[in-house]
Short mmCIF file of C-alpha atoms in Angstrom, two decimals:
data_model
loop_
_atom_site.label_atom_id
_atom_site.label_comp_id
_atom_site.label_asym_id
_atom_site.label_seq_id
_atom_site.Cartn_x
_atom_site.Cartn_y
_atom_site.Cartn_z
CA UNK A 1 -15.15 1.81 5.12
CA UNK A 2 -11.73 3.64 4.98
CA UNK A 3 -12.36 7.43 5.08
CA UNK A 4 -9.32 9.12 2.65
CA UNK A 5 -7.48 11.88 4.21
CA UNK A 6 -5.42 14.40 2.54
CA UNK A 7 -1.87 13.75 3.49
CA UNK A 8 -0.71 16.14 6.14
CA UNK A 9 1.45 19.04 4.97
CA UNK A 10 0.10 18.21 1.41
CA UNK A 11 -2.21 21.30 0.61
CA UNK A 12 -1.06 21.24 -2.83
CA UNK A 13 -2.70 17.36 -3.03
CA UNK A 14 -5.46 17.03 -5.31
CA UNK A 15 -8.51 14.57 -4.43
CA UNK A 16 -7.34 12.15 -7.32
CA UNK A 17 -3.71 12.38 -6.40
CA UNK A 18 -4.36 11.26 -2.55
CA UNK A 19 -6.86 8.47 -3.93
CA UNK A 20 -4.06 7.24 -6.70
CA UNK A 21 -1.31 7.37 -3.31
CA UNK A 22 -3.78 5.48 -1.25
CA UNK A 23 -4.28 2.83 -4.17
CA UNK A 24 -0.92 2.33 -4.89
CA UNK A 25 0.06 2.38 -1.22
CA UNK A 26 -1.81 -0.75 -1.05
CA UNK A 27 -0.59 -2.40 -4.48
CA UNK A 28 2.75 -1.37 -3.38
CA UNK A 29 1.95 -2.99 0.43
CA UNK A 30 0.34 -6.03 -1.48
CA UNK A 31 -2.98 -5.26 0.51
CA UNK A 32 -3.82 -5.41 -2.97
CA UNK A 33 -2.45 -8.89 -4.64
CA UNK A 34 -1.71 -9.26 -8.01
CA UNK A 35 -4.60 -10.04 -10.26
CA UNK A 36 -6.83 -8.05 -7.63
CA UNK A 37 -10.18 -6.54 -9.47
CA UNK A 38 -10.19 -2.71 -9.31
CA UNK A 39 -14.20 -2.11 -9.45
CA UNK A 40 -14.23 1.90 -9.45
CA UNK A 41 -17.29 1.96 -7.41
CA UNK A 42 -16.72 -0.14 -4.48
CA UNK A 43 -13.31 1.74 -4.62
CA UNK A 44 -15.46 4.86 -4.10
CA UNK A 45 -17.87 3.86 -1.99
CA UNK A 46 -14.58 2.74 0.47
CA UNK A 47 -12.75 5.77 0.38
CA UNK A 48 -16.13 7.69 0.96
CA UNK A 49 -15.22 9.67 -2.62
CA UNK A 50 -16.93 10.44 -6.28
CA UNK A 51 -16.12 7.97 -8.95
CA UNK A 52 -14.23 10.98 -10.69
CA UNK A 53 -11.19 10.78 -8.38
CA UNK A 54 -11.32 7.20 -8.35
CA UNK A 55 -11.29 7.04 -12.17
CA UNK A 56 -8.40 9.28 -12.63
CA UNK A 57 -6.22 7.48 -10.11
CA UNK A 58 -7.13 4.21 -11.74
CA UNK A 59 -5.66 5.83 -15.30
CA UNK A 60 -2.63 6.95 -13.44
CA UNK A 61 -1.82 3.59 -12.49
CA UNK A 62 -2.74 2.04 -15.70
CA UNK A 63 0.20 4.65 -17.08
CA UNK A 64 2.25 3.75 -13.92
CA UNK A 65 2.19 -0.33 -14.75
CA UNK A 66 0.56 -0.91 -11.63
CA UNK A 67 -3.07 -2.13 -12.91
CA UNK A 68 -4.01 -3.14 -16.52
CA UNK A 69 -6.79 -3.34 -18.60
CA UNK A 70 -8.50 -6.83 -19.53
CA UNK A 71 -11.21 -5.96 -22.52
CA UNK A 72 -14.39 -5.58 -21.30
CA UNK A 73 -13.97 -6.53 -18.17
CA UNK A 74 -12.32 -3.68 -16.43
CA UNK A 75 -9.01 -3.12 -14.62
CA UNK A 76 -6.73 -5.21 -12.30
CA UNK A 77 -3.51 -5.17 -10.40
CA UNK A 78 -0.76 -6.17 -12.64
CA UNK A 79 0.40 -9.53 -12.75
CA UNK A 80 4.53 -9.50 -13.36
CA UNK A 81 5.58 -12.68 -14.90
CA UNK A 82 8.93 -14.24 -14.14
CA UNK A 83 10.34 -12.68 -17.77
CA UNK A 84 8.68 -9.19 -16.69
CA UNK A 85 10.48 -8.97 -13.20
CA UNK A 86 14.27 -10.45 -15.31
CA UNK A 87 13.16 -7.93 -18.06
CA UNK A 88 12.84 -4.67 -15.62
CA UNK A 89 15.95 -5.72 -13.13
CA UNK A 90 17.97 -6.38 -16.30
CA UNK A 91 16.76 -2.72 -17.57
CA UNK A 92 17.12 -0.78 -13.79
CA UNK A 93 20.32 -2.62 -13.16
CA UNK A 94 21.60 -1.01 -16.79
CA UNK A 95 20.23 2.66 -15.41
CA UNK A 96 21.84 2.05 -11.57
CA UNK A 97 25.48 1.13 -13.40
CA UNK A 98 24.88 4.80 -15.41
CA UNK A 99 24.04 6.71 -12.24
CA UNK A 100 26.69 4.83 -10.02
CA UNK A 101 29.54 5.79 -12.15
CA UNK A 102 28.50 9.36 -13.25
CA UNK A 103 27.73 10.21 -9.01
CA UNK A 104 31.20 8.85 -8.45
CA UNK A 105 32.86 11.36 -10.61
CA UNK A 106 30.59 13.83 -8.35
CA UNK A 107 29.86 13.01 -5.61
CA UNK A 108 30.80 15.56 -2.94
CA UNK A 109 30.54 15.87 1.26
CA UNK A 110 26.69 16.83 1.33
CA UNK A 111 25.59 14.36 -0.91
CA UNK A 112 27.76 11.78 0.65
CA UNK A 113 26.31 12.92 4.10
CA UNK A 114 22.49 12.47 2.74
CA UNK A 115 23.78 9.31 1.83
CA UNK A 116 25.10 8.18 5.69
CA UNK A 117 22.29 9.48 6.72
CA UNK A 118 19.66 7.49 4.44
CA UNK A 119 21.72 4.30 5.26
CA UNK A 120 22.27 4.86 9.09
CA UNK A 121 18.17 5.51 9.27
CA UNK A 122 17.67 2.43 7.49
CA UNK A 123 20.15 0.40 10.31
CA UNK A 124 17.97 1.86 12.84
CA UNK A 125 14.70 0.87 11.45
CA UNK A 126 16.07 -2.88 10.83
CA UNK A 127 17.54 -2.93 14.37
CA UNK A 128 14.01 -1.42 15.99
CA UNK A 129 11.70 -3.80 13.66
CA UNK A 130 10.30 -1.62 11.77
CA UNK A 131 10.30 -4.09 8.69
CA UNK A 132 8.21 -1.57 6.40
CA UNK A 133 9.85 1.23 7.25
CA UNK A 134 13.54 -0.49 6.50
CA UNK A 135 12.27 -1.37 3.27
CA UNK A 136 10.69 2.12 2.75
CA UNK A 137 14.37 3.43 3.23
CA UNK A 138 15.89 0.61 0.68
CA UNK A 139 13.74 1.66 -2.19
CA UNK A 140 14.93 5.42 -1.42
CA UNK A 141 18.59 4.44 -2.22
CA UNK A 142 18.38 4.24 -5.90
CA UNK A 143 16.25 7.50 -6.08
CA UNK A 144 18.36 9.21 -4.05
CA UNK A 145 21.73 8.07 -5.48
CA UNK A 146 20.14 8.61 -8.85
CA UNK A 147 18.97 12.68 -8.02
CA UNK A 148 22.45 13.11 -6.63
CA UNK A 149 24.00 11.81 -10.04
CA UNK A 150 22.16 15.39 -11.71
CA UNK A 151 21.23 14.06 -14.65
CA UNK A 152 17.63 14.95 -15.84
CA UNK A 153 17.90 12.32 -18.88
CA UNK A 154 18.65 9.62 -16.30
CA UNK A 155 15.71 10.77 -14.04
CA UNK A 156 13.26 10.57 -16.84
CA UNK A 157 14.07 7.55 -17.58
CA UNK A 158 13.79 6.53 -13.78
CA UNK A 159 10.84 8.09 -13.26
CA UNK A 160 9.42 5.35 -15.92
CA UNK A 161 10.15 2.21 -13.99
CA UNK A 162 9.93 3.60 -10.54
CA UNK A 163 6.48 2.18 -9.60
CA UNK A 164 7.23 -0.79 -11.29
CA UNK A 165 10.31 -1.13 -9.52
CA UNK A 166 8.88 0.34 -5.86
CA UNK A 167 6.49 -3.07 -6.12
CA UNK A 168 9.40 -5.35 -6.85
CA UNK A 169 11.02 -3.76 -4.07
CA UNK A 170 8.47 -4.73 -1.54
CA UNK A 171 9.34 -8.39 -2.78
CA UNK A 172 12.49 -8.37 -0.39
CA UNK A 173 12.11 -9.58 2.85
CA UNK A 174 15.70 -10.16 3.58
CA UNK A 175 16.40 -6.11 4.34
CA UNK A 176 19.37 -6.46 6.08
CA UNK A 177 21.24 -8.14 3.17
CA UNK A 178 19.75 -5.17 0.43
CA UNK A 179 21.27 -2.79 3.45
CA UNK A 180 24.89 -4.54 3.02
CA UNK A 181 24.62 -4.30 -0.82
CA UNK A 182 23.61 -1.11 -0.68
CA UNK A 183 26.79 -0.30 1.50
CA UNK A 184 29.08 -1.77 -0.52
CA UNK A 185 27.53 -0.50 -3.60
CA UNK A 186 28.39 3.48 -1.89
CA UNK A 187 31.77 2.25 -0.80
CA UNK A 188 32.55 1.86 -4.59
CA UNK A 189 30.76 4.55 -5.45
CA UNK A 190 32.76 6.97 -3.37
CA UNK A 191 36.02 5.47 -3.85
CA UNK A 192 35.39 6.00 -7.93
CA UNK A 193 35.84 2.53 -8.89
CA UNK A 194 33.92 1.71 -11.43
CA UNK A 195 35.12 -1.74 -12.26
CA UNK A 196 33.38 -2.69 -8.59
CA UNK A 197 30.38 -0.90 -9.68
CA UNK A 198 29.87 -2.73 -12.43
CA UNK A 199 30.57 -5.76 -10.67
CA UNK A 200 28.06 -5.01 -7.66
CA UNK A 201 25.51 -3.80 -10.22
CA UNK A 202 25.21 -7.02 -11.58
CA UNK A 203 25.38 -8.42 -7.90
CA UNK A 204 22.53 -6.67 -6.94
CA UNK A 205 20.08 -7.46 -9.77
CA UNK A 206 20.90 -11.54 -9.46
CA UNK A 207 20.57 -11.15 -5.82
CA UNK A 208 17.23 -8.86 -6.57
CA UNK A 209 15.93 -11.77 -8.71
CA UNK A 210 17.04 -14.35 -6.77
CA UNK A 211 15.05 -13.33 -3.58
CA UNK A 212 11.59 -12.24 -5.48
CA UNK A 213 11.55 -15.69 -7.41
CA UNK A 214 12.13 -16.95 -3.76
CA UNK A 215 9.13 -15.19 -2.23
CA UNK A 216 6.82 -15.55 -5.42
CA UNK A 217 7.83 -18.92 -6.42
CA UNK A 218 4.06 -19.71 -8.36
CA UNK A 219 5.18 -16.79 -10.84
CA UNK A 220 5.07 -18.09 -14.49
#
């Protein structure tokens, strides 16, 4: 039995909310596969809660992409075909090309500096082997670059296929070549040309799909 705790610093965390993290922490970890049934009361009965929490965080990830409904006989972890995983790169590679070229006309020193800073962390973590941490850091790019771009629209829009896209980011294991993208994807960024943005955009989604086709090659 895995007692839930309230995340630390997180007063403001409702019961449902730190059930839904914990749930999607292991979708998102692939503790809980693909295709995994989501029974509401041995979900409970693990996380020593009510069924109320439970339910709610089950609907949230329903909403989220993360688990889906299947008639009558109940919910599961979502099972991304090959076209669903080209369909949502394809889609988030279109949003990153949007965000790279309106931060570039930007960008200043502090967000630059948040940017070092996100990168140089994520070095560290590949060089100490701290795999889950380094690919932690990688999914933080895009929502960082994409914050710094100031565009609400954009965000929205983000905020949409981020869960979607924080699973298919757990499908790299090669994190030191998403670091070196990532680096030359900034380089571009900051030095305003958008011709290499475009080009690294596309880049990064082939070499996105490329590697989770790799890793999940039974997808259909």
């Amino acid at each position: 039995m895995t007692k839930l705790v309230t995340p630390v610093g997180r007063a403001h965390t409702t019961l449902s909310q730190a059930v839904y993290e914990e749930i999607r922490r292991r979708i998102l970890d692939r503790e809980l596969s693909p295709g995994t049934h989501l029974v509401e009361r041995a979900l409970a009965d693990e996380l020593e809660v009510s069924r109320v929490p439970v339910r709610e965080a089950l609907r949230e990830l329903v909403r989220d992409g993360l688990a889906e409904e299947r008639g009558r006989t109940g919910l599961y972890v979502t099972e991304l075909t090959r076209d669903d995983i080209a369909e949502i790169l394809e889609l988030r590679s279109v949003l990153d090309g949007l965000v790279f070229r309106r931060l570039a006309a930007r960008l200043d020193d502090e967000g630059a500096a948040q940017v070092e800073d996100l990168l140089s962390r994520t070095h560290r973590a590949i060089e100490a082997g701290r795999h889950s941490d380094a690919v932690l850091l990688n999914t933080q790019f895009h929502s960082l670059l994409c914050d710094l771009a100031g565009s609400r629209n954009l965000q929205a829009v983000m905020n949409v296929l981020d869960p979607r896209m924080g699973w298919l980011l757990t499908q790299h294991e090669d994190v030191d070549e998403v670091l070196r993208q990532h680096h030359e994807i900034f380089d571009a960024v900051r030095a305003g040309d958008t011709a290499r943005i475009d080009e690294l955009a596309a880049n990064h989604l082939n070499s996105s799909t490329a590697m989770m086709l790799q890793i999940n090659p039974d997808l259909t």
